[in-house]
mmCIF file of N, CA and C in Angstrom:
data_model
loop_
_atom_site.group_PDB
_atom_site.id
_atom_site.type_symbol
_atom_site.label_atom_id
_atom_site.label_comp_id
_atom_site.label_asym_id
_atom_site.label_seq_id
_atom_site.Cartn_x
_atom_site.Cartn_y
_atom_site.Cartn_z
ATOM 1 N N MET A 1 10.262 -2.637 -9.719
ATOM 2 C CA MET A 1 8.519 -2.906 -8.994
ATOM 3 C C MET A 1 8.463 -2.231 -7.679
ATOM 4 N N LEU A 2 7.365 -2.340 -6.984
ATOM 5 C CA LEU A 2 7.390 -2.238 -5.828
ATOM 6 C C LEU A 2 6.564 -3.306 -4.809
ATOM 7 N N ASN A 3 7.752 -3.121 -3.974
ATOM 8 C CA ASN A 3 7.645 -4.242 -2.956
ATOM 9 C C ASN A 3 6.541 -3.926 -1.993
ATOM 10 N N ARG A 4 5.566 -4.464 -1.610
ATOM 11 C CA ARG A 4 4.448 -4.418 -0.821
ATOM 12 C C ARG A 4 4.996 -5.321 0.709
ATOM 13 N N ARG A 5 5.578 -4.706 1.627
ATOM 14 C CA ARG A 5 5.810 -5.332 3.280
ATOM 15 C C ARG A 5 4.735 -4.462 3.718
ATOM 16 N N SER A 6 3.530 -5.568 4.484
ATOM 17 C CA SER A 6 2.583 -5.706 5.497
ATOM 18 C C SER A 6 3.486 -5.716 6.790
ATOM 19 N N LEU A 7 3.239 -4.382 7.085
ATOM 20 C CA LEU A 7 4.420 -4.141 8.208
ATOM 21 C C LEU A 7 2.761 -4.227 9.769
ATOM 22 N N ILE A 8 2.820 -4.620 11.075
ATOM 23 C CA ILE A 8 2.437 -4.915 11.373
ATOM 24 C C ILE A 8 1.930 -3.334 12.242
ATOM 25 N N LEU A 9 0.371 -3.011 12.077
ATOM 26 C CA LEU A 9 0.302 -1.912 12.845
ATOM 27 C C LEU A 9 -0.458 -1.664 14.476
ATOM 28 N N ALA A 10 0.014 -1.977 15.307
ATOM 29 C CA ALA A 10 -0.718 -2.231 16.407
ATOM 30 C C ALA A 10 -0.791 -1.425 17.329
ATOM 31 N N GLY A 11 -1.977 -1.576 18.129
ATOM 32 C CA GLY A 11 -2.044 -0.383 19.510
ATOM 33 C C GLY A 11 -3.478 0.090 19.419
ATOM 34 N N SER A 12 -4.154 -0.003 18.218
ATOM 35 C CA SER A 12 -5.659 0.084 17.461
ATOM 36 C C SER A 12 -5.899 -1.103 17.010
ATOM 37 N N ALA A 13 -7.852 -0.442 17.485
ATOM 38 C CA ALA A 13 -8.832 -1.689 17.109
ATOM 39 C C ALA A 13 -9.676 -1.013 16.139
ATOM 40 N N ALA A 14 -10.372 -1.828 15.306
ATOM 41 C CA ALA A 14 -11.214 -1.257 14.776
ATOM 42 C C ALA A 14 -12.105 -0.762 15.034
ATOM 43 N N ILE A 15 -13.045 0.025 14.844
ATOM 44 C CA ILE A 15 -15.005 0.166 15.213
ATOM 45 C C ILE A 15 -15.699 -0.597 14.572
ATOM 46 N N ALA A 16 -14.992 -0.493 12.880
ATOM 47 C CA ALA A 16 -16.749 -0.875 11.951
ATOM 48 C C ALA A 16 -15.280 -1.390 10.116
ATOM 49 N N THR A 17 -15.654 -1.996 9.549
ATOM 50 C CA THR A 17 -15.132 -3.196 8.722
ATOM 51 C C THR A 17 -16.003 -3.038 7.361
ATOM 52 N N VAL A 18 -15.983 -2.758 7.004
ATOM 53 C CA VAL A 18 -16.171 -3.303 5.388
ATOM 54 C C VAL A 18 -16.312 -4.896 4.818
ATOM 55 N N ARG A 19 -17.313 -5.426 3.939
ATOM 56 C CA ARG A 19 -16.467 -6.793 4.102
ATOM 57 C C ARG A 19 -15.527 -6.027 2.607
ATOM 58 N N TYR A 20 -14.662 -7.298 2.492
ATOM 59 C CA TYR A 20 -13.491 -6.898 1.523
ATOM 60 C C TYR A 20 -13.227 -8.634 1.645
ATOM 61 N N GLY A 21 -13.534 -9.448 -0.119
ATOM 62 C CA GLY A 21 -12.979 -10.258 -0.015
ATOM 63 C C GLY A 21 -13.939 -11.381 0.161
ATOM 64 N N GLY A 22 -14.944 -10.944 0.307
ATOM 65 C CA GLY A 22 -15.619 -11.872 1.378
ATOM 66 C C GLY A 22 -15.542 -11.608 2.505
ATOM 67 N N LEU A 23 -14.790 -11.146 2.831
ATOM 68 C CA LEU A 23 -14.024 -10.657 4.747
ATOM 69 C C LEU A 23 -14.481 -9.533 5.349
ATOM 70 N N PRO A 24 -14.643 -9.140 6.411
ATOM 71 C CA PRO A 24 -15.178 -7.839 7.478
ATOM 72 C C PRO A 24 -14.431 -7.379 7.610
ATOM 73 N N SER A 25 -13.423 -7.412 6.891
ATOM 74 C CA SER A 25 -12.015 -6.766 7.691
ATOM 75 C C SER A 25 -11.363 -5.477 6.774
ATOM 76 N N SER A 26 -10.762 -5.192 7.452
ATOM 77 C CA SER A 26 -9.621 -3.614 6.534
ATOM 78 C C SER A 26 -8.040 -4.899 7.551
ATOM 79 N N HIS A 27 -7.139 -4.204 6.463
ATOM 80 C CA HIS A 27 -5.521 -4.169 6.924
ATOM 81 C C HIS A 27 -5.507 -3.047 6.441
ATOM 82 N N ASP A 28 -4.513 -2.215 6.961
ATOM 83 C CA ASP A 28 -3.459 -0.821 7.235
ATOM 84 C C ASP A 28 -2.075 -2.067 7.120
ATOM 85 N N ILE A 29 -1.660 -0.949 5.634
ATOM 86 C CA ILE A 29 0.234 -1.858 5.561
ATOM 87 C C ILE A 29 0.522 -0.054 5.067
ATOM 88 N N VAL A 30 2.184 -0.596 5.379
ATOM 89 C CA VAL A 30 3.288 0.465 4.637
ATOM 90 C C VAL A 30 3.997 0.005 3.713
ATOM 91 N N LEU A 31 3.483 0.267 2.571
ATOM 92 C CA LEU A 31 4.286 0.634 1.301
ATOM 93 C C LEU A 31 5.681 0.161 1.578
ATOM 94 N N ALA A 32 6.679 -0.293 1.581
ATOM 95 C CA ALA A 32 7.829 0.414 0.963
ATOM 96 C C ALA A 32 8.850 0.601 -0.516
ATOM 97 N N ARG A 33 9.484 0.767 -0.954
ATOM 98 C CA ARG A 33 10.407 1.249 -2.275
ATOM 99 C C ARG A 33 10.802 0.054 -2.455
ATOM 100 N N SER A 34 11.382 -1.072 -3.804
ATOM 101 C CA SER A 34 11.701 -1.995 -4.058
ATOM 102 C C SER A 34 13.159 -1.846 -3.286
ATOM 103 N N GLY A 35 13.518 -2.770 -2.910
ATOM 104 C CA GLY A 35 15.230 -3.274 -2.728
ATOM 105 C C GLY A 35 15.608 -2.690 -1.795
ATOM 106 N N LEU A 36 14.547 -1.801 -0.507
ATOM 107 C CA LEU A 36 14.936 -1.063 0.242
ATOM 108 C C LEU A 36 14.643 -2.137 1.437
ATOM 109 N N ALA A 37 15.894 -1.694 2.274
ATOM 110 C CA ALA A 37 16.264 -3.023 3.890
ATOM 111 C C ALA A 37 15.350 -2.161 4.459
ATOM 112 N N ILE A 38 15.246 -2.944 6.162
ATOM 113 C CA ILE A 38 14.676 -1.811 6.963
ATOM 114 C C ILE A 38 15.306 -2.851 8.412
ATOM 115 N N GLY A 39 16.077 -2.643 8.911
ATOM 116 C CA GLY A 39 16.186 -3.827 10.220
ATOM 117 C C GLY A 39 15.008 -3.793 11.031
ATOM 118 N N PRO A 40 14.594 -4.091 11.851
ATOM 119 C CA PRO A 40 13.430 -4.022 13.009
ATOM 120 C C PRO A 40 12.550 -3.202 13.082
ATOM 121 N N TRP A 41 11.268 -3.711 12.550
ATOM 122 C CA TRP A 41 10.028 -2.834 12.780
ATOM 123 C C TRP A 41 9.740 -2.169 14.208
ATOM 124 N N PRO A 42 9.912 -0.862 14.444
ATOM 125 C CA PRO A 42 10.090 0.572 13.510
ATOM 126 C C PRO A 42 11.360 1.467 13.421
ATOM 127 N N GLU A 43 12.476 0.579 14.255
ATOM 128 C CA GLU A 43 13.329 0.794 14.237
ATOM 129 C C GLU A 43 14.521 1.325 13.567
ATOM 130 N N GLY A 44 14.166 0.481 12.428
ATOM 131 C CA GLY A 44 14.711 -0.334 11.425
ATOM 132 C C GLY A 44 14.331 1.339 10.220
ATOM 133 N N ALA A 45 13.503 2.155 10.725
ATOM 134 C CA ALA A 45 13.143 2.904 9.317
ATOM 135 C C ALA A 45 13.414 4.077 9.624
ATOM 136 N N ARG A 46 14.081 4.047 11.284
ATOM 137 C CA ARG A 46 14.074 5.530 11.615
ATOM 138 C C ARG A 46 15.281 6.269 10.469
ATOM 139 N N GLY A 47 14.092 7.817 10.031
ATOM 140 C CA GLY A 47 15.189 8.474 9.224
ATOM 141 C C GLY A 47 14.727 8.436 8.237
ATOM 142 N N LEU A 48 13.796 7.209 7.085
ATOM 143 C CA LEU A 48 13.550 7.362 5.813
ATOM 144 C C LEU A 48 12.292 8.248 5.351
ATOM 145 N N ARG A 49 12.452 8.494 4.858
ATOM 146 C CA ARG A 49 10.901 9.227 3.882
ATOM 147 C C ARG A 49 9.912 9.082 4.402
ATOM 148 N N VAL A 50 8.585 8.953 4.564
ATOM 149 C CA VAL A 50 7.879 8.578 4.969
ATOM 150 C C VAL A 50 6.313 9.950 4.454
ATOM 151 N N SER A 51 5.119 8.805 3.495
ATOM 152 C CA SER A 51 4.019 9.848 3.227
ATOM 153 C C SER A 51 3.551 9.023 3.744
ATOM 154 N N PHE A 52 2.705 9.482 4.700
ATOM 155 C CA PHE A 52 1.412 9.605 5.825
ATOM 156 C C PHE A 52 -0.123 10.383 4.530
ATOM 157 N N ALA A 53 -1.014 9.601 4.646
ATOM 158 C CA ALA A 53 -2.265 9.485 4.097
ATOM 159 C C ALA A 53 -2.660 11.055 5.176
ATOM 160 N N ALA A 54 -4.003 12.288 4.321
ATOM 161 C CA ALA A 54 -4.547 12.445 4.782
ATOM 162 C C ALA A 54 -4.966 12.864 6.999
ATOM 163 N N VAL A 55 -4.846 13.538 7.348
ATOM 164 C CA VAL A 55 -5.010 13.130 8.950
ATOM 165 C C VAL A 55 -6.636 12.880 9.126
ATOM 166 N N GLY A 56 -6.694 12.902 8.339
ATOM 167 C CA GLY A 56 -9.149 12.307 8.269
ATOM 168 C C GLY A 56 -8.392 11.009 7.656
ATOM 169 N N SER A 57 -7.935 10.210 7.941
ATOM 170 C CA SER A 57 -7.647 8.907 7.118
ATOM 171 C C SER A 57 -7.590 7.469 8.287
ATOM 172 N N THR A 58 -7.945 7.036 8.736
ATOM 173 C CA THR A 58 -7.098 5.921 9.723
ATOM 174 C C THR A 58 -6.900 5.590 9.309
ATOM 175 N N SER A 59 -6.808 4.426 7.471
ATOM 176 C CA SER A 59 -5.241 3.189 7.483
ATOM 177 C C SER A 59 -4.306 4.547 7.177
ATOM 178 N N GLY A 60 -4.565 5.434 6.583
ATOM 179 C CA GLY A 60 -3.522 6.328 6.412
ATOM 180 C C GLY A 60 -2.855 7.626 7.372
ATOM 181 N N TRP A 61 -3.284 7.568 8.241
ATOM 182 C CA TRP A 61 -2.761 8.486 9.133
ATOM 183 C C TRP A 61 -2.544 8.271 10.643
ATOM 184 N N LEU A 62 -4.431 8.016 11.324
ATOM 185 C CA LEU A 62 -4.437 8.023 12.314
ATOM 186 C C LEU A 62 -3.900 6.455 12.866
ATOM 187 N N THR A 63 -3.835 5.523 12.254
ATOM 188 C CA THR A 63 -3.374 3.678 12.589
ATOM 189 C C THR A 63 -1.739 4.273 12.484
ATOM 190 N N PRO A 64 -0.983 4.379 11.755
ATOM 191 C CA PRO A 64 0.690 3.927 11.634
ATOM 192 C C PRO A 64 0.595 6.178 12.655
ATOM 193 N N THR A 65 0.215 6.717 13.200
ATOM 194 C CA THR A 65 0.775 7.340 13.907
ATOM 195 C C THR A 65 1.127 6.874 14.928
ATOM 196 N N ARG A 66 -0.775 6.019 15.981
ATOM 197 C CA ARG A 66 -0.952 5.739 16.978
ATOM 198 C C ARG A 66 0.104 4.490 17.546
ATOM 199 N N CYS A 67 0.781 3.878 15.664
ATOM 200 C CA CYS A 67 1.567 2.657 16.549
ATOM 201 C C CYS A 67 2.606 2.669 16.350
ATOM 202 N N PHE A 68 2.897 4.549 15.721
ATOM 203 C CA PHE A 68 4.218 4.499 16.395
ATOM 204 C C PHE A 68 4.538 5.141 17.696
ATOM 205 N N GLN A 69 3.370 6.998 18.478
ATOM 206 C CA GLN A 69 2.850 6.972 19.427
ATOM 207 C C GLN A 69 2.708 5.987 20.526
ATOM 208 N N SER A 70 2.107 4.292 20.606
ATOM 209 C CA SER A 70 2.724 3.693 21.428
ATOM 210 C C SER A 70 3.433 2.599 21.368
ATOM 211 N N ARG A 71 4.650 3.241 20.345
ATOM 212 C CA ARG A 71 5.851 2.787 21.041
ATOM 213 C C ARG A 71 6.994 3.558 21.252
ATOM 214 N N GLY A 72 6.305 4.858 21.918
ATOM 215 C CA GLY A 72 7.351 6.071 22.899
ATOM 216 C C GLY A 72 7.879 6.554 21.615
ATOM 217 N N ILE A 73 7.561 6.698 19.979
ATOM 218 C CA ILE A 73 8.042 7.810 18.642
ATOM 219 C C ILE A 73 7.312 8.052 18.432
ATOM 220 N N ASP A 74 8.552 9.692 18.113
ATOM 221 C CA ASP A 74 7.468 10.948 17.732
ATOM 222 C C ASP A 74 7.691 10.647 16.135
ATOM 223 N N PRO A 75 7.066 10.403 14.917
ATOM 224 C CA PRO A 75 6.481 9.332 13.755
ATOM 225 C C PRO A 75 7.787 11.427 13.288
ATOM 226 N N LYS A 76 6.978 12.098 13.668
ATOM 227 C CA LYS A 76 7.181 13.528 13.019
ATOM 228 C C LYS A 76 8.703 13.945 13.230
ATOM 229 N N THR A 77 9.544 13.615 14.091
ATOM 230 C CA THR A 77 10.761 13.514 14.376
ATOM 231 C C THR A 77 11.077 12.306 14.237
ATOM 232 N N PHE A 78 11.224 11.229 14.160
ATOM 233 C CA PHE A 78 11.467 9.711 13.708
ATOM 234 C C PHE A 78 12.055 9.509 12.430
ATOM 235 N N LEU A 79 10.959 10.197 12.030
ATOM 236 C CA LEU A 79 11.041 9.913 10.283
ATOM 237 C C LEU A 79 11.002 11.188 9.677
ATOM 238 N N ARG A 80 10.409 11.363 8.178
ATOM 239 C CA ARG A 80 11.121 12.699 7.097
ATOM 240 C C ARG A 80 9.488 12.364 6.658
ATOM 241 N N CYS A 81 9.402 13.377 7.736
ATOM 242 C CA CYS A 81 7.624 13.194 7.255
ATOM 243 C C CYS A 81 6.468 13.539 6.428
ATOM 244 N N HIS A 82 5.999 13.555 5.273
ATOM 245 C CA HIS A 82 4.838 14.556 4.736
ATOM 246 C C HIS A 82 3.594 13.484 4.723
ATOM 247 N N ASP A 83 2.509 14.984 5.118
ATOM 248 C CA ASP A 83 1.173 13.683 5.349
ATOM 249 C C ASP A 83 0.427 15.089 4.502
ATOM 250 N N GLY A 84 -0.806 14.520 4.023
ATOM 251 C CA GLY A 84 -1.627 15.428 3.666
ATOM 252 C C GLY A 84 -2.258 13.900 1.892
ATOM 253 N N ALA A 85 -1.270 13.355 2.012
ATOM 254 C CA ALA A 85 -1.208 12.751 0.011
ATOM 255 C C ALA A 85 -2.868 11.461 0.227
ATOM 256 N N SER A 86 -3.009 11.957 -0.995
ATOM 257 C CA SER A 86 -4.054 10.641 -1.374
ATOM 258 C C SER A 86 -3.153 9.273 -1.573
ATOM 259 N N HIS A 87 -4.649 8.091 -0.724
ATOM 260 C CA HIS A 87 -4.210 6.434 -0.869
ATOM 261 C C HIS A 87 -3.017 6.048 -1.954
ATOM 262 N N PRO A 88 -3.698 6.301 -3.618
ATOM 263 C CA PRO A 88 -3.305 6.207 -4.794
ATOM 264 C C PRO A 88 -2.163 7.467 -4.961
ATOM 265 N N ALA A 89 -2.505 8.563 -4.754
ATOM 266 C CA ALA A 89 -0.802 9.109 -4.487
ATOM 267 C C ALA A 89 0.269 8.418 -3.963
ATOM 268 N N ASN A 90 -0.140 7.956 -2.402
ATOM 269 C CA ASN A 90 0.711 6.710 -1.880
ATOM 270 C C ASN A 90 1.940 6.910 -2.442
ATOM 271 N N VAL A 91 0.710 5.675 -3.792
ATOM 272 C CA VAL A 91 1.862 3.850 -3.751
ATOM 273 C C VAL A 91 2.058 4.571 -5.088
ATOM 274 N N ILE A 92 1.886 5.789 -6.075
ATOM 275 C CA ILE A 92 2.884 6.084 -6.754
ATOM 276 C C ILE A 92 4.115 6.911 -5.806
ATOM 277 N N ALA A 93 4.238 7.614 -4.659
ATOM 278 C CA ALA A 93 5.390 7.990 -5.121
ATOM 279 C C ALA A 93 5.917 7.225 -3.836
ATOM 280 N N VAL A 94 6.122 5.414 -3.511
ATOM 281 C CA VAL A 94 6.645 4.652 -3.227
ATOM 282 C C VAL A 94 7.035 4.183 -4.254
ATOM 283 N N ALA A 95 6.375 3.526 -5.552
ATOM 284 C CA ALA A 95 6.455 2.933 -6.829
ATOM 285 C C ALA A 95 7.431 4.249 -7.834
ATOM 286 N N ASN A 96 7.899 5.472 -7.451
ATOM 287 C CA ASN A 96 8.439 6.649 -8.089
ATOM 288 C C ASN A 96 10.032 6.686 -7.748
ATOM 289 N N GLY A 97 9.464 6.780 -6.463
ATOM 290 C CA GLY A 97 11.606 6.365 -5.455
ATOM 291 C C GLY A 97 11.266 7.659 -4.618
ATOM 292 N N GLN A 98 10.120 8.146 -4.490
ATOM 293 C CA GLN A 98 9.971 9.442 -4.435
ATOM 294 C C GLN A 98 9.807 9.241 -2.766
ATOM 295 N N VAL A 99 9.610 8.602 -1.885
ATOM 296 C CA VAL A 99 9.492 8.625 -0.666
ATOM 297 C C VAL A 99 9.615 7.399 -0.425
ATOM 298 N N ASP A 100 9.727 6.542 0.538
ATOM 299 C CA ASP A 100 11.033 5.304 0.994
ATOM 300 C C ASP A 100 10.305 4.253 1.792
ATOM 301 N N LEU A 101 9.086 4.990 2.450
ATOM 302 C CA LEU A 101 7.515 3.864 1.632
ATOM 303 C C LEU A 101 6.352 4.864 2.389
ATOM 304 N N ALA A 102 5.289 4.272 2.576
ATOM 305 C CA ALA A 102 4.224 5.157 3.015
ATOM 306 C C ALA A 102 2.753 4.134 3.606
ATOM 307 N N THR A 103 1.892 5.351 4.378
ATOM 308 C CA THR A 103 0.523 4.761 4.503
ATOM 309 C C THR A 103 -0.376 4.027 3.093
ATOM 310 N N ASP A 104 -0.729 3.179 3.905
ATOM 311 C CA ASP A 104 -2.193 2.703 2.500
ATOM 312 C C ASP A 104 -3.234 1.426 2.925
ATOM 313 N N PHE A 105 -4.169 0.960 2.377
ATOM 314 C CA PHE A 105 -4.657 0.151 2.485
ATOM 315 C C PHE A 105 -5.218 -0.724 1.359
ATOM 316 N N ASP A 106 -4.823 -2.285 1.959
ATOM 317 C CA ASP A 106 -4.740 -2.936 1.759
ATOM 318 C C ASP A 106 -5.629 -3.022 0.166
ATOM 319 N N ARG A 107 -7.086 -2.963 -0.084
ATOM 320 C CA ARG A 107 -8.229 -3.021 -1.396
ATOM 321 C C ARG A 107 -6.952 -1.722 -1.800
ATOM 322 N N ASN A 108 -7.185 -0.478 -1.817
ATOM 323 C CA ASN A 108 -6.093 0.100 -2.908
ATOM 324 C C ASN A 108 -5.333 -0.092 -3.226
ATOM 325 N N PHE A 109 -3.579 -0.939 -2.797
ATOM 326 C CA PHE A 109 -2.798 -1.126 -2.753
ATOM 327 C C PHE A 109 -2.981 -2.706 -4.174
ATOM 328 N N ASN A 110 -4.196 -3.502 -3.870
ATOM 329 C CA ASN A 110 -4.198 -4.019 -4.510
ATOM 330 C C ASN A 110 -5.152 -3.660 -6.007
ATOM 331 N N GLY A 111 -6.134 -2.429 -5.307
ATOM 332 C CA GLY A 111 -6.609 -2.094 -6.722
ATOM 333 C C GLY A 111 -5.856 -1.728 -8.131
ATOM 334 N N ILE A 112 -4.311 -1.033 -7.179
ATOM 335 C CA ILE A 112 -4.148 -0.081 -8.344
ATOM 336 C C ILE A 112 -2.452 -1.099 -8.752
ATOM 337 N N ALA A 113 -2.052 -2.575 -7.974
ATOM 338 C CA ALA A 113 -1.427 -3.077 -8.518
ATOM 339 C C ALA A 113 -2.096 -4.084 -9.784
ATOM 340 N N GLU A 114 -3.462 -4.113 -9.233
ATOM 341 C CA GLU A 114 -4.065 -4.893 -10.345
ATOM 342 C C GLU A 114 -4.571 -4.669 -11.080
ATOM 343 N N ARG A 115 -4.255 -3.326 -11.798
ATOM 344 C CA ARG A 115 -4.596 -2.555 -13.012
ATOM 345 C C ARG A 115 -3.498 -1.640 -13.407
ATOM 346 N N SER A 116 -2.762 -1.668 -12.773
ATOM 347 C CA SER A 116 -1.066 -0.613 -13.148
ATOM 348 C C SER A 116 -0.886 -2.093 -14.060
ATOM 349 N N LEU A 117 -0.194 -2.377 -15.374
ATOM 350 C CA LEU A 117 0.135 -3.129 -16.288
ATOM 351 C C LEU A 117 1.736 -2.503 -17.538
ATOM 352 N N ASP A 118 2.050 -2.429 -17.498
ATOM 353 C CA ASP A 118 2.964 -2.584 -18.146
ATOM 354 C C ASP A 118 3.329 -2.699 -19.543
ATOM 355 N N GLN A 119 4.036 -1.609 -20.720
ATOM 356 C CA GLN A 119 3.829 -2.403 -21.854
ATOM 357 C C GLN A 119 3.549 -3.778 -22.717
ATOM 358 N N SER A 120 4.092 -4.542 -21.360
ATOM 359 C CA SER A 120 4.412 -6.114 -22.161
ATOM 360 C C SER A 120 3.127 -7.036 -21.520
ATOM 361 N N GLY A 121 2.547 -6.413 -20.535
ATOM 362 C CA GLY A 121 0.847 -6.301 -19.876
ATOM 363 C C GLY A 121 1.082 -6.928 -18.828
ATOM 364 N N ASP A 122 2.716 -7.482 -18.185
ATOM 365 C CA ASP A 122 3.341 -7.481 -16.964
ATOM 366 C C ASP A 122 2.890 -6.745 -15.608
ATOM 367 N N SER A 123 2.563 -7.158 -14.802
ATOM 368 C CA SER A 123 2.007 -6.039 -13.190
ATOM 369 C C SER A 123 3.441 -4.776 -13.105
ATOM 370 N N ALA A 124 2.904 -3.951 -13.137
ATOM 371 C CA ALA A 124 3.784 -2.724 -12.889
ATOM 372 C C ALA A 124 4.185 -2.995 -11.699
ATOM 373 N N LEU A 125 3.557 -3.340 -10.438
ATOM 374 C CA LEU A 125 3.019 -3.266 -8.673
ATOM 375 C C LEU A 125 3.552 -4.590 -8.449
ATOM 376 N N GLY A 126 4.801 -5.016 -7.932
ATOM 377 C CA GLY A 126 4.490 -6.292 -7.213
ATOM 378 C C GLY A 126 4.083 -6.576 -6.033
ATOM 379 N N ARG A 127 3.848 -7.870 -5.050
ATOM 380 C CA ARG A 127 3.691 -7.491 -3.717
ATOM 381 C C ARG A 127 4.936 -8.728 -3.501
ATOM 382 N N GLY A 128 4.485 -8.301 -2.839
ATOM 383 C CA GLY A 128 5.731 -8.409 -1.592
ATOM 384 C C GLY A 128 5.686 -9.691 -0.190
#
């Protein structure tokens, strides 16, 4: 099961939003592989494998990068980073254990989780 951990990415402001679930909001999230113990954020993530989405992605690259930089952290040296993946690929990489963390946004994760059913009909992706 994939455990979703919504880690608050502070230090940036939305300039535009879309209506999702009846609300004008966007939630940038960081997904963690199931069973991963992370200490205080972001210090507890030091050295973990993380996949950032493509550099042009607000939720997958710009916001998380800004979050780390606002705390004086260079994510490229603090984490074992990979970037350029699509949001769906990030979810799959975490679910398969290819990375420890991955950037995403709630609408993408929720859409995949709602459609990811195993053979018994249970959701293959859980929400933490």
